[in-house]
Structure formats: C-alpha cells, structure tokens
Amino acid sequence: MKTLSPNSIKSQLLLWLLGPLLILGLVAILDGYRAARSTADAVSDRVLSGSALAIAERVFVNGENGLEVDIPYVALQMLTSLEDDRVFYKIENNDGGFITGYRDLALPETTASLNEVTFADGVFRGAKVRIATFHGAASSTTRSFSFRVAVAETTNARAAVARSILIRSLLRQGILLVSAAILIWLVVSHALKPLQRLELAVSRRSPDDVRPIEHSVPQEVEGLVFTINGLVERFSSAIKALQNFTSNASHQFRTPLSLIKTHLEVAIRENDPDKQKQAITRAGKAVNDAERLMYQMLLLAQLDSASKQKLQQQNCDLTSVTRDACNDFILQLSHNKRSDVDLGFHAKEDVNVRGDKTLIQEIIRNLIDNAIKHSGSPTQIDVEISATDKYGVLKVRDQGHGFDENLITKARHRQAGNSTGTGKTNYGLGLSIVNDIVSLHNGEITAKRVSDPAGMVVIVKLPLT
C-alpha cells in the first residue's frame, strides 16, 4: 500500500479543502456558542429580573416612615436550578442605607431611571455572579421613599448550558469534517482513476514501445499528455534513426569491406607489379566507394532527426545550386576521361525554393550520380530546371535502362538499398536519401520511363518561396 505523500494530489486537495472547512467550522462553533450564550443570558436575566420585581412589590413604608419588605419565597424559588446555583439579595434605600439581605453584597453603581432593571456581572464570596438591580419607590400618605432591590445569582447553570452547547457544536462539526474528508477522499480517488489507469498502462509497456499515449485522461491533464507524446515522438525518431543507421551500416559496409580485403589479399599474393598495382587501384576505388557510402549514411541519420519547420524557413536558389552541381560533375568526368557521358544543363529562369541548400544539393548529386552509373555507355544526361505555380521542378533524364519505378516506393521504407557483388552500389541508399530530403521539404518525387530516346526521367518538385 502506498503511503500518502505530502506532495500528492490527494493530500493537497484534502489540505486545501478541509483546511478552510475546518476554519469555517471553528468560526461557526464560536458564533453559535456566542449566540447561544447570549440567548441563555437573556432568558436567565428575564427570570432574574422577575425575581427582583417580585421582591420590589413587597417593599412598603411602615408606621415609622421607614421601609420594610416581606420577602416572598417564590421570588427566590424561581431561581433554583439543577446546577446548585446560589442566590443572594440585598435591599437598600436611596442613600445606601441597608434594609435587608446580604449586607456585604456590593451593588454596582448605575444611573438607571425609576422602575428600570439593570444587569451587571460581579464576584461575590469568590463566585462569579449575575446581578439584577431594580430601582423603585414606595410611598406613604405623606412621603415617598426610593430604594434599590438587587438579586444576584451564581453562573453555574449558565456555564453548564454554554458547555453543553459547545460540546454539541463540536460533535456536529467533527462529524461534518470527518464526513467531508471521507467524501473528498472518495471523490478525489474516483477522479484520479484515469491517471492510475494511465500509469498502469505505461508501466506495462516494453522498453522499446514508444507509441503515443492514447488513453482517456481528464481535460486538465491533456496538455501534459500532449507534451509527453511530443517527447516520446522525438525519442522514437532518435531510436528509429539509430536503428536505421545500425541496420544500414551492417548491411551496406559488408560488401565494400569484403572487396577491399579481397583486393589487398590479391595484391599481397601477386608477384606481377602490374597486377599488384591494378589490385591496389581497385582497393583504392573500393575505399572511395566506402567513404561515399559512409557520408550518405551519416546524412541519412541526420535526416531522421531534421526539423521540417527549420528547413522551411530557409531559401535556396535551385537554378544556381543545380548549375554548380552539373559543373562539378563535368569536371569530374573530364578528370576521369569519361567522354562517353554527355551531361547537359537547361534552365530558362532562376527558381527559388524553400529548403536547405546543402540537402537540395545532395538531391541533385545523388540523381546525377545514379544516372551516370546506370545509364550505360555512351549516354546523354539532361538536367532541367523549371517552375509551376507552386513548385520548383528538377528533372534528371538519362538514356539508360534506368531502374524499377517501384524503387521510389520502396525507398520510402528504405528497403531498396543493396550492394552488388561486383562492388557497385545500386540505387537504394541514394534514393532513400533523395526521398527523405524531398519529404522533409514537403515536396514530391516521381520516376517514369520515357521513349524517343528511351530512358528514365526522375522528377522532383519542391515548394517555391
């Protein structure tokens, strides 16, 4: 069973929901206690006032023009309670002269008018008391005398009522808080079930499973899942690039390395200097082919992680790049004394497309290189640049047997790359590079056979700037 971490959503919700609820409950308890105490005081004060009035009604003027009182038993009996409260009383004239009662009971100083009852809190004989004071007057036929009647009661009953109210309020609020905590826990647990199912589903995945997360989640978590899916997609692209590079390396380098080894072994065993030179020359050519192959594979790995958005923010002069590439090949053919290959370039206007100059140059070089290697001898290769309303168009046409048009489709899955036993690399890896670069630039590539003269034409379309 997992322990509840202070940083968990459940604990945070319990804290933020129950915390304010607890504060509101305490405020409600204090307010209820104050209101109940005030009500209890009002009721008790009314009884205390009635007792003082009952005693005041029995004050009279005697024959000696003095005040006397006949304390009615019922006036004090009405103040008795189950809490053993004690009752004290005192009657004095207007001048403070003691008439009857508890002489040491100090009456509060008031400025009340006649026939008015005032209330005050005090302490008598070590106990808290509530004092009701009535200001009255008694008259004879010749004279009127003012007096004060004070009735004091200890507050045990009032305190007991207040405690009872407080305890009941605490119990109600405690039950409310516990019920709210249980309800919040159940609701939060139910609301977090999609996340728990998501955690379980992800934890069951194998290490090489980098599919996007497609589970239903609460709306508040959709942004997080979307971000994670983006990260997983980047991881997937990186893993795919590594797998492709490893697969291509193990497959493509096998034949060139075998050829280099074979030619070098022949050179070591051969005694004829001319044949040794010939074997070493072939080994050197195989090294050059392997170098070119390594460059293409590294470029292919870079394409797997390239950013479309970044490429589409760049501009490239397709006409100029193609012209430079053709000139480089013409110089190379001349250096290698390949007079059997006639490479021509045609462009009626400057065409600017969106994309990276280096990558687009690699498209052109791969297509011309394939045309030279697989067109036969002699051959005419025409490279043409044109434009439509939306695209810049590159056409490379040769007069050879060409290749299977389905290789373009296979290149999209990188299934066409093979090396022949003769040491010649066929179309696959170059076409994979061309196809990936075109795809990154949101372009199109097609290949078809043509006649008069017979041959193959590859057409690449790239978006204009």
Coordinates of C-alpha atoms in Angstrom, one line a residue, residues 23-422:
I23 CA -11.6 27.2 9.9
L24 CA -15.2 27.9 8.9
G25 CA -16.4 25.2 11.3
L26 CA -14.5 26.8 14.2
V27 CA -15.9 30.2 13.3
A28 CA -19.4 28.6 13.2
I29 CA -18.8 27.0 16.6
L30 CA -17.7 30.2 18.2
D31 CA -20.5 32.2 16.6
G32 CA -23.1 29.6 17.6
Y33 CA -21.6 29.5 21.1
R34 CA -21.8 33.3 21.4
A35 CA -25.4 33.4 20.1
A36 CA -26.5 30.5 22.4
R37 CA -24.8 32.1 25.4
S38 CA -26.4 35.4 24.6
T39 CA -29.8 33.7 24.4
A40 CA -29.3 31.8 27.6
D41 CA -28.2 35.0 29.3
A42 CA -31.4 36.8 28.0
V43 CA -33.6 34.0 29.4
S44 CA -31.8 33.9 32.7
D45 CA -31.8 37.6 33.0
R46 CA -35.5 37.7 32.4
V47 CA -36.1 35.3 35.3
L48 CA -33.6 37.2 37.5
S49 CA -35.5 40.5 36.6
G50 CA -38.8 38.8 37.5
S51 CA -37.4 37.8 40.9
A52 CA -36.2 41.4 41.6
L53 CA -39.6 42.8 40.6
A54 CA -41.4 40.3 42.8
I55 CA -39.4 41.4 45.8
A56 CA -39.8 45.1 45.0
E57 CA -43.6 44.7 45.0
R58 CA -43.4 43.7 48.7
V59 CA -41.5 46.8 49.8
F60 CA -43.7 49.2 51.8
V61 CA -43.5 52.2 54.2
N62 CA -44.1 51.3 57.8
G63 CA -45.7 53.4 60.5
E64 CA -42.4 54.9 61.5
N65 CA -41.8 56.2 58.0
G66 CA -39.2 53.6 57.3
L67 CA -39.0 50.9 54.6
E68 CA -39.8 47.3 55.2
V69 CA -40.0 44.3 52.9
D70 CA -41.7 40.9 53.1
I71 CA -39.6 38.6 51.0
P72 CA -41.8 36.3 49.0
Y73 CA -40.5 32.7 48.9
V74 CA -41.5 32.3 45.3
A75 CA -39.2 35.2 44.2
L76 CA -36.2 33.2 45.2
Q77 CA -37.6 29.7 44.4
M78 CA -37.9 30.6 40.7
L79 CA -34.1 30.9 40.5
T80 CA -33.3 27.4 41.7
S81 CA -31.6 25.1 39.2
L82 CA -30.1 21.7 38.9
E83 CA -26.6 23.2 39.0
D84 CA -26.9 24.2 42.7
D85 CA -26.7 27.9 41.9
R86 CA -26.8 30.1 45.0
V87 CA -29.0 33.2 45.2
F88 CA -28.2 36.4 47.1
Y89 CA -30.3 39.6 47.5
K90 CA -30.0 43.0 49.1
I91 CA -32.4 45.9 49.6
E92 CA -31.2 49.4 50.4
N93 CA -32.7 52.8 50.4
N94 CA -31.7 55.6 48.0
D95 CA -29.0 56.8 50.4
G96 CA -27.4 53.4 50.6
G97 CA -28.9 52.5 53.9
F98 CA -29.1 48.8 54.4
I99 CA -32.7 47.4 54.8
T100 CA -32.3 43.6 54.5
G101 CA -30.5 40.8 52.7
Y102 CA -26.7 40.2 52.4
R103 CA -25.1 43.3 53.7
D104 CA -21.7 42.6 52.1
L105 CA -23.2 42.3 48.6
A106 CA -21.8 45.3 46.7
L107 CA -24.3 46.8 44.3
P108 CA -23.0 48.2 41.0
E109 CA -23.1 52.0 40.5
T110 CA -25.7 52.8 37.9
T111 CA -27.6 55.8 36.6
A112 CA -30.8 54.0 35.9
S113 CA -34.2 55.7 36.0
L114 CA -37.1 54.8 38.3
N115 CA -38.7 51.4 37.7
E116 CA -35.8 50.2 35.5
V117 CA -33.8 47.0 35.9
T118 CA -30.1 47.0 35.1
F119 CA -27.8 44.0 34.9
A120 CA -24.1 43.6 35.7
D121 CA -21.5 40.9 36.3
G122 CA -19.6 40.7 39.5
V123 CA -17.9 38.4 42.1
F124 CA -19.4 37.7 45.5
R125 CA -17.8 35.4 48.1
G126 CA -15.3 34.0 45.5
A127 CA -18.0 33.1 42.9
K128 CA -19.0 34.8 39.7
V129 CA -22.5 36.2 39.9
R130 CA -25.0 38.0 37.7
I131 CA -26.7 40.9 39.4
A132 CA -30.1 42.4 38.5
T133 CA -30.8 45.8 40.2
F134 CA -34.3 47.3 40.3
H135 CA -34.7 51.0 41.0
G136 CA -38.1 51.6 42.7
A137 CA -40.0 53.8 45.1
A138 CA -42.5 53.2 47.9
S139 CA -44.9 55.9 49.1
S140 CA -47.0 56.7 52.2
T141 CA -49.7 59.2 52.5
T142 CA -47.2 61.9 53.3
R143 CA -43.9 60.8 51.8
S144 CA -42.2 58.8 49.0
F145 CA -39.0 56.7 49.5
S146 CA -36.6 55.5 46.8
F147 CA -34.9 52.1 47.1
R148 CA -32.9 49.5 45.2
V149 CA -33.5 45.8 45.1
A150 CA -30.6 43.7 43.9
V151 CA -30.8 39.9 43.3
A152 CA -27.6 38.1 42.4
E153 CA -27.2 34.5 41.1
T154 CA -24.1 32.4 40.6
T155 CA -23.5 31.4 36.9
N156 CA -23.1 27.7 37.2
A157 CA -26.3 26.9 35.2
R158 CA -25.3 29.4 32.5
A159 CA -21.8 27.9 32.2
A160 CA -23.3 24.4 32.1
V161 CA -25.7 25.4 29.3
A162 CA -22.8 27.0 27.4
R163 CA -20.6 23.9 27.8
S164 CA -23.5 21.7 26.6
I165 CA -24.0 23.9 23.5
L166 CA -20.3 24.0 22.8
I167 CA -19.9 20.2 23.1
R168 CA -22.8 19.5 20.8
S169 CA -21.5 22.0 18.3
L170 CA -18.1 20.4 18.4
L171 CA -19.6 17.0 17.8
R172 CA -21.7 18.2 14.9
Q173 CA -18.7 20.0 13.3
G174 CA -16.5 17.0 13.9
I175 CA -18.9 14.6 12.3
L176 CA -19.2 17.1 9.4
L177 CA -15.5 17.3 8.9
V178 CA -15.0 13.6 9.1
S179 CA -17.8 13.0 6.6
A180 CA -16.4 15.7 4.3
A181 CA -12.9 14.2 4.5
I182 CA -14.3 10.8 3.5
L183 CA -16.4 12.2 0.7
I184 CA -13.4 14.3 -0.6
W185 CA -11.2 11.2 -0.5
L186 CA -13.7 9.1 -2.4
V187 CA -14.3 11.8 -5.0
V188 CA -10.6 12.5 -5.5
S189 CA -9.8 8.8 -5.7
H190 CA -12.5 8.4 -8.4
A191 CA -11.3 11.5 -10.2
L192 CA -7.7 10.2 -10.2
K193 CA -8.6 6.7 -11.5
P194 CA -7.9 7.7 -15.2
L195 CA -4.4 8.8 -14.1
Q196 CA -3.9 5.5 -12.2
R197 CA -5.0 3.5 -15.3
L198 CA -2.6 5.6 -17.4
E199 CA 0.2 4.9 -15.0
L200 CA -0.6 1.1 -15.1
A201 CA -0.8 1.1 -18.9
V202 CA 2.5 2.9 -19.3
S203 CA 4.3 0.7 -16.7
R204 CA 3.2 -2.4 -18.7
R205 CA 4.9 -1.2 -21.9
S206 CA 8.1 -2.8 -23.0
P207 CA 11.2 -0.7 -23.2
D208 CA 11.1 -0.4 -27.0
D209 CA 7.4 0.6 -27.0
V210 CA 7.3 4.3 -27.9
R211 CA 3.8 4.6 -29.2
P212 CA 1.9 7.8 -28.3
I213 CA -0.3 7.8 -25.2
E214 CA -3.9 7.5 -26.4
H215 CA -5.7 6.8 -23.1
S216 CA -8.6 9.0 -22.0
V217 CA -7.5 11.4 -19.3
P218 CA -9.1 14.4 -17.6
Q219 CA -9.1 17.7 -19.5
E220 CA -6.7 19.2 -17.1
V221 CA -4.0 16.6 -17.9
E222 CA -4.5 16.6 -21.7
G223 CA -1.8 19.3 -22.1
L224 CA 0.7 17.2 -20.1
V225 CA -0.1 14.1 -22.1
F226 CA 0.3 16.0 -25.3
T227 CA 3.7 17.3 -24.2
I228 CA 4.8 13.8 -23.2
N229 CA 3.6 12.4 -26.6
G230 CA 5.7 15.0 -28.3
L231 CA 8.7 14.0 -26.2
V232 CA 8.0 10.3 -26.9
E233 CA 7.8 11.1 -30.7
R234 CA 11.2 12.7 -30.6
F235 CA 12.6 9.8 -28.7
S236 CA 11.0 7.5 -31.3
S237 CA 12.6 9.4 -34.1
A238 CA 16.0 9.2 -32.4
I239 CA 15.7 5.5 -31.8
K240 CA 14.5 4.9 -35.3
A241 CA 17.4 6.9 -36.7
L242 CA 19.8 4.8 -34.6
Q243 CA 18.2 1.6 -35.7
N244 CA 18.2 2.6 -39.3
F245 CA 21.9 3.7 -39.1
T246 CA 22.9 0.4 -37.4
S247 CA 20.9 -1.7 -39.9
N248 CA 22.3 0.2 -42.9
A249 CA 25.8 0.1 -41.6
S250 CA 25.8 -3.7 -41.0
H251 CA 24.2 -4.2 -44.4
Q252 CA 25.9 -1.6 -46.7
F253 CA 29.5 -1.9 -45.4
R254 CA 29.7 -5.7 -45.7
T255 CA 30.4 -5.8 -49.5
P256 CA 32.8 -2.8 -49.7
L257 CA 34.9 -4.0 -46.8
S258 CA 35.0 -7.5 -48.3
L259 CA 36.1 -6.1 -51.7
I260 CA 38.9 -4.0 -50.0
K261 CA 40.1 -7.1 -48.2
T262 CA 40.0 -9.2 -51.3
H263 CA 41.9 -6.7 -53.5
L264 CA 44.5 -6.3 -50.8
E265 CA 45.0 -10.0 -50.4
V266 CA 45.4 -10.3 -54.2
A267 CA 48.0 -7.5 -54.1
I268 CA 49.9 -9.3 -51.4
R269 CA 50.0 -12.7 -53.1
E270 CA 50.6 -11.3 -56.6
N271 CA 54.2 -11.1 -57.8
D272 CA 53.5 -9.2 -61.0
P273 CA 53.9 -5.5 -60.3
D274 CA 51.3 -4.5 -62.9
K275 CA 48.7 -6.8 -61.4
Q276 CA 49.7 -5.6 -57.9
K277 CA 49.1 -2.0 -59.0
Q278 CA 45.8 -3.0 -60.6
A279 CA 44.6 -4.7 -57.3
I280 CA 45.7 -1.8 -55.2
T281 CA 43.9 0.6 -57.6
R282 CA 40.7 -1.4 -57.2
A283 CA 41.1 -1.4 -53.4
G284 CA 41.5 2.4 -53.5
K285 CA 38.3 2.7 -55.6
A286 CA 36.5 0.5 -53.1
V287 CA 37.8 2.7 -50.3
N288 CA 36.4 5.8 -52.1
D289 CA 33.1 4.0 -52.5
A290 CA 33.0 3.1 -48.8
E291 CA 33.8 6.8 -48.0
R292 CA 30.9 8.0 -50.2
L293 CA 28.7 5.3 -48.6
M294 CA 29.6 6.5 -45.1
Y295 CA 28.8 10.1 -46.0
Q296 CA 25.4 9.0 -47.3
M297 CA 24.6 7.0 -44.2
L298 CA 25.6 9.8 -41.9
L299 CA 23.4 12.2 -43.9
L300 CA 20.6 9.7 -43.8
A301 CA 20.9 9.5 -40.0
Q302 CA 20.8 13.4 -39.8
L303 CA 17.7 13.4 -41.9
D304 CA 15.9 11.2 -39.4
S305 CA 16.1 13.9 -36.8
A306 CA 15.9 17.0 -39.0
S307 CA 13.2 19.6 -38.3
K308 CA 10.7 20.4 -41.1
Q309 CA 9.9 23.7 -39.6
K310 CA 13.6 24.7 -39.5
L311 CA 14.1 23.7 -43.2
Q312 CA 11.1 25.5 -44.4
Q313 CA 12.4 28.8 -43.0
Q314 CA 15.4 28.7 -45.4
N315 CA 15.5 29.7 -49.1
C316 CA 17.6 28.1 -51.9
D317 CA 18.4 29.2 -55.4
L318 CA 17.6 25.9 -57.2
T319 CA 18.9 27.0 -60.5
S320 CA 22.3 28.1 -59.2
V321 CA 22.7 25.0 -57.0
T322 CA 21.9 22.7 -59.9
R323 CA 24.2 24.5 -62.3
D324 CA 27.1 24.3 -59.8
A325 CA 26.5 20.6 -59.2
C326 CA 26.5 19.9 -63.0
N327 CA 29.7 21.8 -63.4
D328 CA 31.3 19.8 -60.7
F329 CA 30.3 16.5 -62.4
I330 CA 31.5 17.8 -65.8
L331 CA 35.0 18.5 -64.3
Q332 CA 34.9 15.1 -62.6
L333 CA 34.0 13.3 -65.8
S334 CA 36.7 15.2 -67.6
H335 CA 39.3 14.2 -65.0
N336 CA 38.2 10.6 -65.2
K337 CA 38.3 10.8 -69.1
R338 CA 34.6 9.8 -69.4
S339 CA 34.0 11.2 -72.8
D340 CA 31.1 8.7 -73.2
V341 CA 28.9 10.7 -70.9
D342 CA 27.4 14.0 -72.1
L343 CA 25.9 16.0 -69.2
G344 CA 23.7 18.9 -70.1
F345 CA 22.0 21.6 -68.0
H346 CA 18.9 23.6 -69.1
A347 CA 17.2 26.4 -67.2
K348 CA 15.1 29.3 -68.5
E349 CA 14.8 31.3 -65.3
D350 CA 16.1 31.5 -61.7
V351 CA 13.9 29.3 -59.5
N352 CA 13.9 29.8 -55.7
V353 CA 12.5 27.1 -53.4
R354 CA 12.2 26.6 -49.6
G355 CA 14.8 24.4 -48.1
D356 CA 18.4 23.8 -47.1
K357 CA 21.0 24.4 -49.9
T358 CA 23.2 21.5 -48.8
L359 CA 20.4 19.0 -48.7
I360 CA 18.9 20.1 -52.0
Q361 CA 22.4 19.8 -53.5
E362 CA 22.6 16.3 -52.2
I363 CA 19.3 15.5 -54.1
I364 CA 20.9 16.7 -57.3
R365 CA 24.2 14.9 -56.8
N366 CA 22.5 11.6 -56.0
L367 CA 20.2 11.7 -59.0
I368 CA 23.0 12.7 -61.4
D369 CA 25.4 10.1 -59.9
N370 CA 22.7 7.4 -60.3
A371 CA 22.1 8.4 -63.9
I372 CA 25.9 8.3 -64.7
K373 CA 26.4 4.9 -63.1
H374 CA 23.4 3.2 -64.6
S375 CA 22.8 4.7 -68.0
G376 CA 25.3 2.6 -69.9
S377 CA 27.8 3.9 -72.4
P378 CA 27.6 6.2 -74.3
T379 CA 24.8 8.2 -72.8
Q380 CA 23.2 11.6 -72.7
I381 CA 22.0 13.0 -69.4
D382 CA 19.9 16.1 -69.3
V383 CA 19.2 18.2 -66.2
E384 CA 16.4 20.7 -66.4
I385 CA 15.1 23.3 -64.0
S386 CA 11.6 24.9 -64.4
A387 CA 8.7 26.2 -62.3
T388 CA 5.0 25.8 -61.9
D389 CA 2.6 27.9 -59.9
K390 CA 3.6 26.2 -56.6
Y391 CA 6.7 24.2 -57.2
G392 CA 10.2 24.4 -58.5
V393 CA 10.8 21.4 -60.7
L394 CA 14.1 19.4 -61.2
K395 CA 14.2 16.8 -64.0
V396 CA 17.1 14.4 -64.5
R397 CA 16.7 12.3 -67.7
D398 CA 19.1 9.6 -68.9
Q399 CA 19.2 7.2 -71.9
G400 CA 20.0 4.0 -69.9
H401 CA 17.9 1.1 -68.8
G402 CA 17.1 3.0 -65.6
F403 CA 15.6 1.3 -62.6
D404 CA 12.4 -0.2 -61.4
E405 CA 9.9 2.6 -60.9
N406 CA 8.7 0.8 -57.7
L407 CA 12.1 1.5 -56.1
I408 CA 10.8 5.1 -55.4
T409 CA 8.1 3.5 -53.2
K410 CA 10.5 1.0 -51.7
A411 CA 12.9 3.9 -50.9
R412 CA 10.3 5.4 -48.6
H413 CA 10.7 2.3 -46.4
R414 CA 14.5 2.1 -47.0
Q415 CA 14.1 -1.4 -48.4
A416 CA 15.9 -0.9 -51.7
G417 CA 19.5 -0.4 -50.6
N418 CA 21.8 -3.3 -51.6
S419 CA 25.3 -3.7 -52.7
T420 CA 26.1 -5.9 -55.6
G421 CA 28.8 -8.5 -55.6
T422 CA 30.7 -6.5 -58.2

